[in-house]
XYZ file of C-alpha atoms in Angstrom:
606
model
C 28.154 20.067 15.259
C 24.501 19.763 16.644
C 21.966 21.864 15.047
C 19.733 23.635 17.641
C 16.346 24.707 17.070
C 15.330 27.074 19.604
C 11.480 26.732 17.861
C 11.397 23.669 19.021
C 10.952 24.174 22.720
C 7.515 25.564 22.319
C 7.398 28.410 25.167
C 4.219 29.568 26.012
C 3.255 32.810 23.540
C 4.557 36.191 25.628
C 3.238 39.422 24.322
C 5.927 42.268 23.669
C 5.865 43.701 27.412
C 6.306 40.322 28.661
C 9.226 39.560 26.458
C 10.259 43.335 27.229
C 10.675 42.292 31.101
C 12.154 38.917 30.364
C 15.191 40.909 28.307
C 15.877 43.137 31.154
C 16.074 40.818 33.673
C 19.326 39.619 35.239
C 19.908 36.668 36.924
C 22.752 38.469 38.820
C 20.123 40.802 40.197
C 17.055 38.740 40.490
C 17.165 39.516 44.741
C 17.356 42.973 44.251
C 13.761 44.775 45.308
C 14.777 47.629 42.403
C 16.128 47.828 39.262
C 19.492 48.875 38.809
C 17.969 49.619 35.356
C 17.132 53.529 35.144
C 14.288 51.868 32.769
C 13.709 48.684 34.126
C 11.065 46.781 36.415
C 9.893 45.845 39.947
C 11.712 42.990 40.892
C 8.571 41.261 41.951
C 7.154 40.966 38.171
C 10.973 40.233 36.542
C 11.207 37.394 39.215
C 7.843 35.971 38.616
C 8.697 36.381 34.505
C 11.959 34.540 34.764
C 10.260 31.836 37.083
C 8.207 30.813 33.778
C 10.233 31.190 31.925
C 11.111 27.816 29.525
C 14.145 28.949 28.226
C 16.640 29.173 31.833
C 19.575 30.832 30.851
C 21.418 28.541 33.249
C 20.539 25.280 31.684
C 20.439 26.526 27.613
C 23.848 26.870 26.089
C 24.574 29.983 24.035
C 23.891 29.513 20.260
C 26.979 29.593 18.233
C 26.798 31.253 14.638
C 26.385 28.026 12.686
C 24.358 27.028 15.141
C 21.274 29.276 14.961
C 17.866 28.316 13.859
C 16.318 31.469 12.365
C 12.020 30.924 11.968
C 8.887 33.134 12.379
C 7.425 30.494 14.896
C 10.420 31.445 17.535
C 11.130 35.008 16.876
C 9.726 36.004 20.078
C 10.925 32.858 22.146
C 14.307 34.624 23.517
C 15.384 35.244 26.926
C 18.451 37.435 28.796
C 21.088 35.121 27.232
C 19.970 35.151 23.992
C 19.381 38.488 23.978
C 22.652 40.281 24.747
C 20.799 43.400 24.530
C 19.546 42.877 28.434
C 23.153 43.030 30.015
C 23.716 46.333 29.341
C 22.069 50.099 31.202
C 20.938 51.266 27.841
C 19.683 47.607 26.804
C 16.284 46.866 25.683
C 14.518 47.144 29.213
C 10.483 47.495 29.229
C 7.842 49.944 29.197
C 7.022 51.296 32.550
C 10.146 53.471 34.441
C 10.310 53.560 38.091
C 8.531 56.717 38.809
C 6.658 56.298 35.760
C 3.242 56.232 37.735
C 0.703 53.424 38.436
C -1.419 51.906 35.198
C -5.115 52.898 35.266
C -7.793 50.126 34.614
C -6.584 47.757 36.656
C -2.723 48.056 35.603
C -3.983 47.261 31.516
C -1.758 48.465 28.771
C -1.817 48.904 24.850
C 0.704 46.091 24.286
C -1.082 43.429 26.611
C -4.654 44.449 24.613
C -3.647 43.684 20.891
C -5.971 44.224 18.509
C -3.910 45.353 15.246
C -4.206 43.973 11.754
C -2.369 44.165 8.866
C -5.440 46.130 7.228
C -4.879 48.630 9.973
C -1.488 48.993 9.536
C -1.618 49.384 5.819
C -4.091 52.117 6.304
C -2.016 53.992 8.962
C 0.886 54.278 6.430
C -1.420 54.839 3.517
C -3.406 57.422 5.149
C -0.422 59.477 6.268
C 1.572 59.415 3.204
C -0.985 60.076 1.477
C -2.122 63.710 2.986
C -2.713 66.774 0.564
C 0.784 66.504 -1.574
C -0.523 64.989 -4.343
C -3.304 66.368 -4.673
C -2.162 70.166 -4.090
C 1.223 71.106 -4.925
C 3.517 68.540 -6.563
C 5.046 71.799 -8.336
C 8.430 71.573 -6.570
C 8.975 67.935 -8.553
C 8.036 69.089 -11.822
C 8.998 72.862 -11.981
C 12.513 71.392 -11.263
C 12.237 67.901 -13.025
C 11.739 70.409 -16.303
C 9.856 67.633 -18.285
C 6.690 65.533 -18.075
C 9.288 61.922 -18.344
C 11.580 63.690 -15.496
C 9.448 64.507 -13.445
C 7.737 60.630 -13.173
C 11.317 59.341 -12.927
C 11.989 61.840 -9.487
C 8.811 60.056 -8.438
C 9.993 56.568 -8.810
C 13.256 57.293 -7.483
C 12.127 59.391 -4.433
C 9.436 56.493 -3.810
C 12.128 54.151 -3.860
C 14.552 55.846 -1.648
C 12.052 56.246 1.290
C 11.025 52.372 1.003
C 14.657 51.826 1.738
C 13.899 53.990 5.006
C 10.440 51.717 5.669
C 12.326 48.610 4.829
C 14.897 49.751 7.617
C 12.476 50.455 9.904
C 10.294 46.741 9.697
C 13.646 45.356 10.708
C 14.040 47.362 13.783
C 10.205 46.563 14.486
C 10.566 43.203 14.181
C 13.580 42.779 16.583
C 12.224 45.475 19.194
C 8.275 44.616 19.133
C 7.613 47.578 21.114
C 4.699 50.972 21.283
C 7.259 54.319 20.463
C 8.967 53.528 17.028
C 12.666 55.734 16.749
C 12.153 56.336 20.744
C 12.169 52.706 21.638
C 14.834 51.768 18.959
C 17.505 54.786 19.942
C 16.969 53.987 23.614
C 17.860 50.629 23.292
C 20.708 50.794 21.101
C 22.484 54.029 21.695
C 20.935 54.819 25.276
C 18.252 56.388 26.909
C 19.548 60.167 26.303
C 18.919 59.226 21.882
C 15.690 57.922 22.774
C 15.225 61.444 25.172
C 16.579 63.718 22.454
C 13.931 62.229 19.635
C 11.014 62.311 22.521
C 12.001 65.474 23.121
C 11.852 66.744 19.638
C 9.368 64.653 17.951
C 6.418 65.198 21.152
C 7.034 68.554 21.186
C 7.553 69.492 17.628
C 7.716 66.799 14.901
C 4.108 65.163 15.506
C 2.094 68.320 16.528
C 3.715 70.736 13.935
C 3.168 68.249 11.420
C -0.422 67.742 12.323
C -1.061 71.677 12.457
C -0.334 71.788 8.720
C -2.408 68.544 8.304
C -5.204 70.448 10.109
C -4.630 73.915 8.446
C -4.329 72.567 4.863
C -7.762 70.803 6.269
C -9.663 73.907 6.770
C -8.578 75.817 3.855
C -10.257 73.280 1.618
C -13.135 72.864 3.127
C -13.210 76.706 3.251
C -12.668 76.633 -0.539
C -15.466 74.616 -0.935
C -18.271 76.121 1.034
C -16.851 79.450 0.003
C -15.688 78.916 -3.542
C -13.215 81.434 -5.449
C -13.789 83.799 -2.479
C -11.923 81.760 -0.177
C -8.935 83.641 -1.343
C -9.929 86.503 0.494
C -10.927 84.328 3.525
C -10.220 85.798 7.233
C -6.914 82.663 8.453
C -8.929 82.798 11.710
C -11.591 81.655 9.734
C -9.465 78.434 8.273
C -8.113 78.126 11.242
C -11.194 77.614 13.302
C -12.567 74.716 11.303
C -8.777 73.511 11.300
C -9.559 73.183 15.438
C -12.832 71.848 14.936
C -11.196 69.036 12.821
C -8.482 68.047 15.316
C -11.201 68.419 18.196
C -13.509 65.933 16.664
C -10.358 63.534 15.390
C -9.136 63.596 19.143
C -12.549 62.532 20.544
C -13.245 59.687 18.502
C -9.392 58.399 18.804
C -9.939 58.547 22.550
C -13.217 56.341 22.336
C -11.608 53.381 21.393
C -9.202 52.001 18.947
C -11.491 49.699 17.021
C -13.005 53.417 16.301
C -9.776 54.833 14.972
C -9.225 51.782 12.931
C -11.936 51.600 11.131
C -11.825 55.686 10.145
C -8.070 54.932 9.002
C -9.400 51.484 7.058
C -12.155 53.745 5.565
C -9.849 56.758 4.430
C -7.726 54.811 3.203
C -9.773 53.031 0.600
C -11.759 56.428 0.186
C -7.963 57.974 -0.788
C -7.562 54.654 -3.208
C -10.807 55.902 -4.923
C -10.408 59.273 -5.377
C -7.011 58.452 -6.717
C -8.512 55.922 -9.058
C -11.355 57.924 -10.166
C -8.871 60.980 -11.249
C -6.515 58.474 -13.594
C -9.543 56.953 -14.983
C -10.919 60.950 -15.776
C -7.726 61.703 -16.807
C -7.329 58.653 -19.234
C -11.093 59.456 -20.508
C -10.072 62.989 -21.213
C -6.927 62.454 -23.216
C -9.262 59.530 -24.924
C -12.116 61.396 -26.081
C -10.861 64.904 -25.435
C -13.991 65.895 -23.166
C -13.840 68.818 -20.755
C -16.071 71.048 -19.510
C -14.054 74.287 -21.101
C -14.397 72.175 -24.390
C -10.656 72.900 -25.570
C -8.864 69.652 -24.319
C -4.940 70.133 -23.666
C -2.511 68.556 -26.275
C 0.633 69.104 -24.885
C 1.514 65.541 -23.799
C 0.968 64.978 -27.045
C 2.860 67.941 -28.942
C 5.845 67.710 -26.985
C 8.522 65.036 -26.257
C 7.871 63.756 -22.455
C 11.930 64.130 -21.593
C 11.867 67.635 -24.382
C 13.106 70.190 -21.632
C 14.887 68.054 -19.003
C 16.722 69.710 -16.179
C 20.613 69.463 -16.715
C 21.223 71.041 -13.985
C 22.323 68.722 -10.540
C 21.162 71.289 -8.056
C 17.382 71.035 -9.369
C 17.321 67.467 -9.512
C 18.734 67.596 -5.918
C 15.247 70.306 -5.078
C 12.881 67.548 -7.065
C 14.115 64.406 -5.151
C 13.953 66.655 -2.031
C 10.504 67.479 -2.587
C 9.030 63.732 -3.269
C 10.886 62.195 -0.712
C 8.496 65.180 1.599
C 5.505 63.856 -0.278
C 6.291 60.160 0.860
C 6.969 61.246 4.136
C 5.036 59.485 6.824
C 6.254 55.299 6.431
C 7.415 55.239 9.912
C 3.861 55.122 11.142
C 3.408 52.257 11.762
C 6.370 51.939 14.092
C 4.808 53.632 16.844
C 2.188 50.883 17.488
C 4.047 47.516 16.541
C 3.826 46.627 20.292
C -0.461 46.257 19.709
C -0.241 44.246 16.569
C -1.585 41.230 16.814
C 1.090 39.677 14.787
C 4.002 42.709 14.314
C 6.992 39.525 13.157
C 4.296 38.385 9.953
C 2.281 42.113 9.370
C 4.618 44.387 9.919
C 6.978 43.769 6.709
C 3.859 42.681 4.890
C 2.354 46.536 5.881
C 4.868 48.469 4.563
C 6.099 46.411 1.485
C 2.492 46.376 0.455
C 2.148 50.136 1.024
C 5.009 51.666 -0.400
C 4.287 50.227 -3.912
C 0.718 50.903 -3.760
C 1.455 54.828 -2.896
C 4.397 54.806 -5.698
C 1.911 53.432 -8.300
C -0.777 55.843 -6.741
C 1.162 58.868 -7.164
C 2.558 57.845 -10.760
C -0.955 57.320 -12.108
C -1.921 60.574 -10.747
C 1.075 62.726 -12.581
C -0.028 60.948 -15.446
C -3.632 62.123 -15.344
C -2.365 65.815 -14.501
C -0.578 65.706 -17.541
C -3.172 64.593 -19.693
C -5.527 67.070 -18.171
C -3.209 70.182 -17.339
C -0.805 71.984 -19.344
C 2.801 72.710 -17.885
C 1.818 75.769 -16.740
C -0.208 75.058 -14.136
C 1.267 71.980 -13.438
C 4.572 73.080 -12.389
C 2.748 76.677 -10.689
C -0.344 75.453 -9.070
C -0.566 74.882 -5.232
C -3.988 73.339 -5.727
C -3.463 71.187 -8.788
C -6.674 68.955 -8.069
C -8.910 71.327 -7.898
C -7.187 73.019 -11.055
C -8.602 69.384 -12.856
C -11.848 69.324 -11.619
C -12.518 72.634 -12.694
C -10.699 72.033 -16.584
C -12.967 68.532 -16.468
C -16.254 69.004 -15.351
C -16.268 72.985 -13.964
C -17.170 74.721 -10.812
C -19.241 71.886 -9.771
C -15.406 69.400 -10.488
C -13.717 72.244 -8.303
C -16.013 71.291 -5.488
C -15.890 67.712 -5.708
C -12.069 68.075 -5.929
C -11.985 70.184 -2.708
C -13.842 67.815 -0.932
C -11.875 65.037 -2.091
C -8.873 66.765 -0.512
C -10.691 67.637 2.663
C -11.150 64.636 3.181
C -7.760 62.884 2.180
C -6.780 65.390 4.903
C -9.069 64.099 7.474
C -7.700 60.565 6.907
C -4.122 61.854 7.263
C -5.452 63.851 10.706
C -6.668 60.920 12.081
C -3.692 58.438 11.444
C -1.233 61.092 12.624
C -3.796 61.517 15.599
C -3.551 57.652 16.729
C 0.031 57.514 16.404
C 1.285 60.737 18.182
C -1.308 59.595 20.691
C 0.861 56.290 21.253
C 4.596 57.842 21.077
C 3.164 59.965 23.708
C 1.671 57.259 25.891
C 5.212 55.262 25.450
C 7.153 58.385 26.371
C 5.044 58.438 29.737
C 5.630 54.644 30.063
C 9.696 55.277 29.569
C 9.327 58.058 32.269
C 10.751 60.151 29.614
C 7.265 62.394 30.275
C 5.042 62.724 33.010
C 3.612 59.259 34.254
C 0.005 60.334 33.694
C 0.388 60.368 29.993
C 1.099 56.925 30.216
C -2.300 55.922 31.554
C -5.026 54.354 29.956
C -8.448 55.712 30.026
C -9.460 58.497 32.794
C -9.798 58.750 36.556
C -12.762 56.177 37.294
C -13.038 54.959 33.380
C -13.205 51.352 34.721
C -15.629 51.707 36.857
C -17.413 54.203 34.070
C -17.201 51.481 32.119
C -18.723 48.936 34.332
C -21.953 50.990 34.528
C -21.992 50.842 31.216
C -22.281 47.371 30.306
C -25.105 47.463 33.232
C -26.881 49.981 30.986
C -29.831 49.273 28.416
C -29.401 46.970 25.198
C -28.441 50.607 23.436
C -25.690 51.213 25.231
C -24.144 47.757 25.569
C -24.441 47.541 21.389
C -22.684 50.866 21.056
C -20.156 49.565 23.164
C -19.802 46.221 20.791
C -20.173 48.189 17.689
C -17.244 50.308 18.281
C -15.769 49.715 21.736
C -12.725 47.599 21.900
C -13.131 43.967 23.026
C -11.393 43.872 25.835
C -11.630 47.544 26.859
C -14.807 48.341 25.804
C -14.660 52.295 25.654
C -11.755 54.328 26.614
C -9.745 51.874 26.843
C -7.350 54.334 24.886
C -4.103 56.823 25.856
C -6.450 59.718 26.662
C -4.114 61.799 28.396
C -1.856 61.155 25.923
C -3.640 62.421 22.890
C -5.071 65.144 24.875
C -1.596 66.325 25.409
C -1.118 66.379 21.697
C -3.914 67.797 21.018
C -3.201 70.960 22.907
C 0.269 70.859 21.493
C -1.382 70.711 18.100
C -3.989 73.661 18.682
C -0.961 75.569 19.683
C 0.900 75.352 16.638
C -2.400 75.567 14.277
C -2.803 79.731 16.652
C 0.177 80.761 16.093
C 0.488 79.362 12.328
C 4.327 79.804 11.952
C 5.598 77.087 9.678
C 8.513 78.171 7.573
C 11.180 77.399 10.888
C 8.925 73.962 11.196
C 9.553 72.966 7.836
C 13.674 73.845 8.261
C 13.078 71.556 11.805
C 11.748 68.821 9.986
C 14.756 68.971 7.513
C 17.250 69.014 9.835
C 15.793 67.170 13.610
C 13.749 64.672 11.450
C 16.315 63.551 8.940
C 18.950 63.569 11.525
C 16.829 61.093 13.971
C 16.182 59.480 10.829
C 19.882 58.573 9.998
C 20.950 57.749 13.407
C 17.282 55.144 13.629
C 18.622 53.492 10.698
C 22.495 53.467 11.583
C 21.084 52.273 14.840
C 20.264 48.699 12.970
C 23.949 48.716 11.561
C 25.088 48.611 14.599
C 22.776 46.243 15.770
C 23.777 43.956 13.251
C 27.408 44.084 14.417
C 26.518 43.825 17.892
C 24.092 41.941 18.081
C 24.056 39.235 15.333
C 22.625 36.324 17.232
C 19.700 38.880 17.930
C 16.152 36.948 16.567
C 15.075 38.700 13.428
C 11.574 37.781 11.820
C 12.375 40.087 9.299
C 15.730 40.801 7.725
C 16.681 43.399 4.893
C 19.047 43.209 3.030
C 22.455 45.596 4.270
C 22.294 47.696 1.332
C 18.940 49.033 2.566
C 19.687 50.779 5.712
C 23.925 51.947 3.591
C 21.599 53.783 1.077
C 18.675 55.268 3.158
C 21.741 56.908 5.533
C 23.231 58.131 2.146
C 20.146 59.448 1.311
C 19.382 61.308 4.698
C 22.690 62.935 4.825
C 22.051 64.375 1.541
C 18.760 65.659 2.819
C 19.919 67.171 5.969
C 22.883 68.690 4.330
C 20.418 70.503 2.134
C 18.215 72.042 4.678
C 21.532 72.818 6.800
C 23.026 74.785 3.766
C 19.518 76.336 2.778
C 18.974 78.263 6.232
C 21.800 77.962 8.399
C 20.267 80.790 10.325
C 17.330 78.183 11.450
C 19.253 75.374 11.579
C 21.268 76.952 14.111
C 17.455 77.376 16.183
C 16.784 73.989 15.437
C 20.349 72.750 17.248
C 19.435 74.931 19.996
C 16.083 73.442 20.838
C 17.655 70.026 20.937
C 20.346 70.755 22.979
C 18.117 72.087 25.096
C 16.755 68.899 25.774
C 20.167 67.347 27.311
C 19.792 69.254 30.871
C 15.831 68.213 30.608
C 17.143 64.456 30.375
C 19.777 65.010 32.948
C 16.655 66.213 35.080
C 13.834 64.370 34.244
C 15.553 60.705 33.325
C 19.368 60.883 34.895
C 18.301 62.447 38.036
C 15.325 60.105 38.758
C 17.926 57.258 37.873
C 20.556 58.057 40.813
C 17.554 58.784 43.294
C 16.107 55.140 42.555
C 20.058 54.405 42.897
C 20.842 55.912 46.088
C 17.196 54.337 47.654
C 18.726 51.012 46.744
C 22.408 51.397 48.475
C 20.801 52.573 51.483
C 18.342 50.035 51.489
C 20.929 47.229 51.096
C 22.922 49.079 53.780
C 20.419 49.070 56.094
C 19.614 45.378 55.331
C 22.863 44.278 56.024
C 23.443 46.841 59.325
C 20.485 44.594 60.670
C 21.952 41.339 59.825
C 24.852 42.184 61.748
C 23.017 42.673 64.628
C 23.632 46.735 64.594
């Protein structure tokens, strides 16, 4: 039998949106002036796609399984009939709904404007994961772990067990190249109402609530700081205020440009690298030398057997796994932006199996340092652990330098959360799942904002090369979008209510998380001539499931009463997608029958 090598027929490069109209085009409806697809395209662009398109599907034969040349260089070269995906409603259709709204700046979108790296992506992972957990309140982990040995075992494990979620996900990134992460990935292989359903949740709860507590967590550190041990008795209105002036000033300079954003995330990230370095080094020096600033150094680690005291008990090892696999939340990131990498099939594995290690080693090294530093005590009490060492090391003067440190780690966390809410937002808008205006680009009269610009002095043209983006210059970013969030955000940071948040996350996130990675299961069985760059191995995605059932069970047991508020708010979400996505569907349905009817009435002469 013939070996073909679909790499060989050298298509010209299509970004992600190209490829995304190339998929859900038919030939059987190529005529048609609208989609039959309640997600799908003018006819006018999937017509002029499929005219350039290399690869006809009436002239290339369908690979068989032995006959399927798997490479990097063609993992992007597929069209409708290799991509089985296409011939079905719920199939992988594009970005940009009927209804969805005209494009601003000239009809320019994130995915046709890459400008990505694998430096950015590693820092968007890095600087979410790594927030405030570590540094604050790893408590849960070793209250529960009930030894210094356990508790960096529940670390390893729970580090391990959420890379099997981040392998999962590069997979599903790889074969749908797309802006929107779960969104994208449950709309195209379960339907449009899974994609809805997380949209629904994750816009209106998930990303803001989470970024509230980012925010919040914020402002009571740098409160701490500027305050000191008063801060205790601080006014919340007072934390909460600079909490709002943190997201305010995040949100601005995310919507000046992405090259902005970037290069905050690049530089948190490394600052978080640092900080974490610089505390195992002190920590190492102080069980060394037996320096600190109280002059009585602790001598515990060294007293007691590191597994002396290990929970027997299944039910606290179940609370300690619980608790790190919280602290690694945060390595789906990435997955809302693969559609503006520059290369998602070769960066986006490399992101996250470069990340996960480096935050597993991060947060071991840490622990370690804690326990050189910090008896059990406060260890396995303290909600602000890192300022706890500064102080034991090097005194009120350590306690400030510690608080910063966390401010900022916070900051860093804000601003990746910032950029990628900003994007499942602006995708949402582009689905038609939201309102079309959140998936513009820029604001009312940015282009031609813009184009005064550039006419401007030398000043303004370097700003504009210094941190605009290349081809946008500035704005060229979802500002409706994050502005959305941002008021979402503000919301949640007034009314300060997280204890039902943190039972939502248990429940909505793990669920969306299960049926995501189930989601490439099935894919595999449906769709196994599907291109791949990436590939994980099965066990990955059997295990991550196993582990999000376990989760979600937890939380469900734990407060049925707001797990049953948490159910609620998502079914409330099914009549919004009957309106909002179903009903827009049979309108653009019922303008097409009576179109054709009328076009063949006037054939027939009347």
């Amino acid at each position: 039998m013939s070996r073909v090598n679909y790499a060989n027929l050298n298509p010209p490069p299509r970004d992600s949106l190209e490829l995304a109209s190339l998929a859900s085009s038919s030939p059987d409806h190529s005529h048609s002036s609208r989609s039959s697809s309640p997600s799908g395209i003018s006819s006018s662009r999937k017509q002029s796609l499929s005219n350039d398109d290399p690869l006809n599907p009436v002239t290339t034969p369908r690979p068989t399984p032995h006959s399927r040349s798997y490479s990097v260089s063609s993992a992007f070269d597929f069209a409708s009939n290799l991509f089985p995906l296409s011939s079905t409603a719920a199939g992988y259709s594009v970005l940009g709904a009927p209804g969805s709204g005209p494009v601003d700046l000239n009809g320019a979108s994130l995915e046709k404007h890459k400008s990505l790296t694998y430096l950015n992506g590693l820092s968007l992972i890095v600087g979410l994961i790594i927030g405030s957990g570590i540094f604050s309140s790893p408590a849960q982990v070793n209250s529960n772990a009930g030894s210094y040995g356990a508790s960096l075992v529940i670390w390893t494990v729970a580090g391990i067990l959420a890379w099997t979620g981040a392998a999962s996900y590069a997979e599903l990134g790889g074969a749908i190249p797309l802006n929107g992460g779960a969104q994208v990935y449950l709309s195209k292989i379960f339907g449009d109402w899974a994609g809805f359903l997380f949209t629904w949740s994750a816009v209106f709860v998930l990303k803001p609530g989470s970024t509230a507590i980012i925010a919040i967590i914020f402002g009571e550190y740098v409160v701490r700081a500027a305050v000191g041990a008063d801060a205790e008795d601080a006014s919340a209105w007072i934390n909460k205020g600079v909490a709002l002036a943190g997201l305010t000033v995040i949100t601005i300079l995310n919507c000046i440009s992405t090259r902005l954003a970037t290069r905050m995330g690049d530089f948190f990230m490394f600052f978080k690298f640092v900080a974490l370095l610089g505390i195992t080094i002190t920590g190492i020096v102080v069980a060394a030398t037996g320096f600190t600033w109280k002059g009585t150094p602790n001598t515990e680690w060294k007293t007691t057997g590191w597994f002396d005291g290990t929970s027997t008990d299944p039910s606290s090892w179940a609370v300690a796994i619980y608790a790190g696999l919280w602290a690694f939340d945060g390595w789906d990131n990435t997955n809302f932006v693969v559609g503006e990498f520059l290369n998602p099939a070769r960066d986006l594995p490399r992101v996250i199996h470069t990340a996960m290690p480096l935050v597993i080693l991060s947060y071991l090294l840490a622990s370690v340092a804690y326990i050189f530093v910090l008896p059990t005590s406060i260890i396995s009490s303290s909600n602000t652990i890192a300022v706890q060492f500064g102080s034991v090391v090097f005194g009120p003067v350590g306690s400030l330098v510690l608080a910063l440190i966390v401010s900022g780690s916070c900051i860093g966390a804000l601003n990746a959360t910032t950029f990628t809410s900003g994007r499942l937002v602006y995708a949402a808008g582009k689905e038609g799942f939201l309102p079309g205006l959140l998936g513009h680009i820029g604001m009312p009269g940015s282009s031609q904002s813009y184009n005064r610009l550039q006419r401007r002095s030398w000043v303004s043209r370097t700003v504009t090369r210094l941190i605009g983006d290349e081809e946008g210059g500035i704005g060229f970013t979802p500002i409706n979008a994050m502005l959305f969030n941002a008021l979402l955000t503000g919301a949640y940071i007034v009314v300060g209510e997280f204890g039902t948040l943190i039972t939502f996350y248990g429940v909505a996130g793990y669920t969306f998380y299960f049926i995501t990675v189930l989601g490439l299961i099935v894919l595999r069985v449906r769709e196994p001539y599907l291109e791949r760059p990436y590939r994980t191995w099965i066990s990955t995605p059997i295990i991550f499931c196993c582990v999000s059932l376990f989760l979600l069970s937890r939380a469900v047991f734990a407060n049925p009463g707001q797990t049953v508020v948490v159910v609620a708010f998502v079914a409330a979400g099914v009549p919004v997608y009957f309106w909002r996505v179903r009903g827009r569907w049979r309108r653009n349905k019922g303008e097409e029958w009576g179109w054709k009817f009328w076009r063949r009435w006037g054939r027939s002469g009347g």
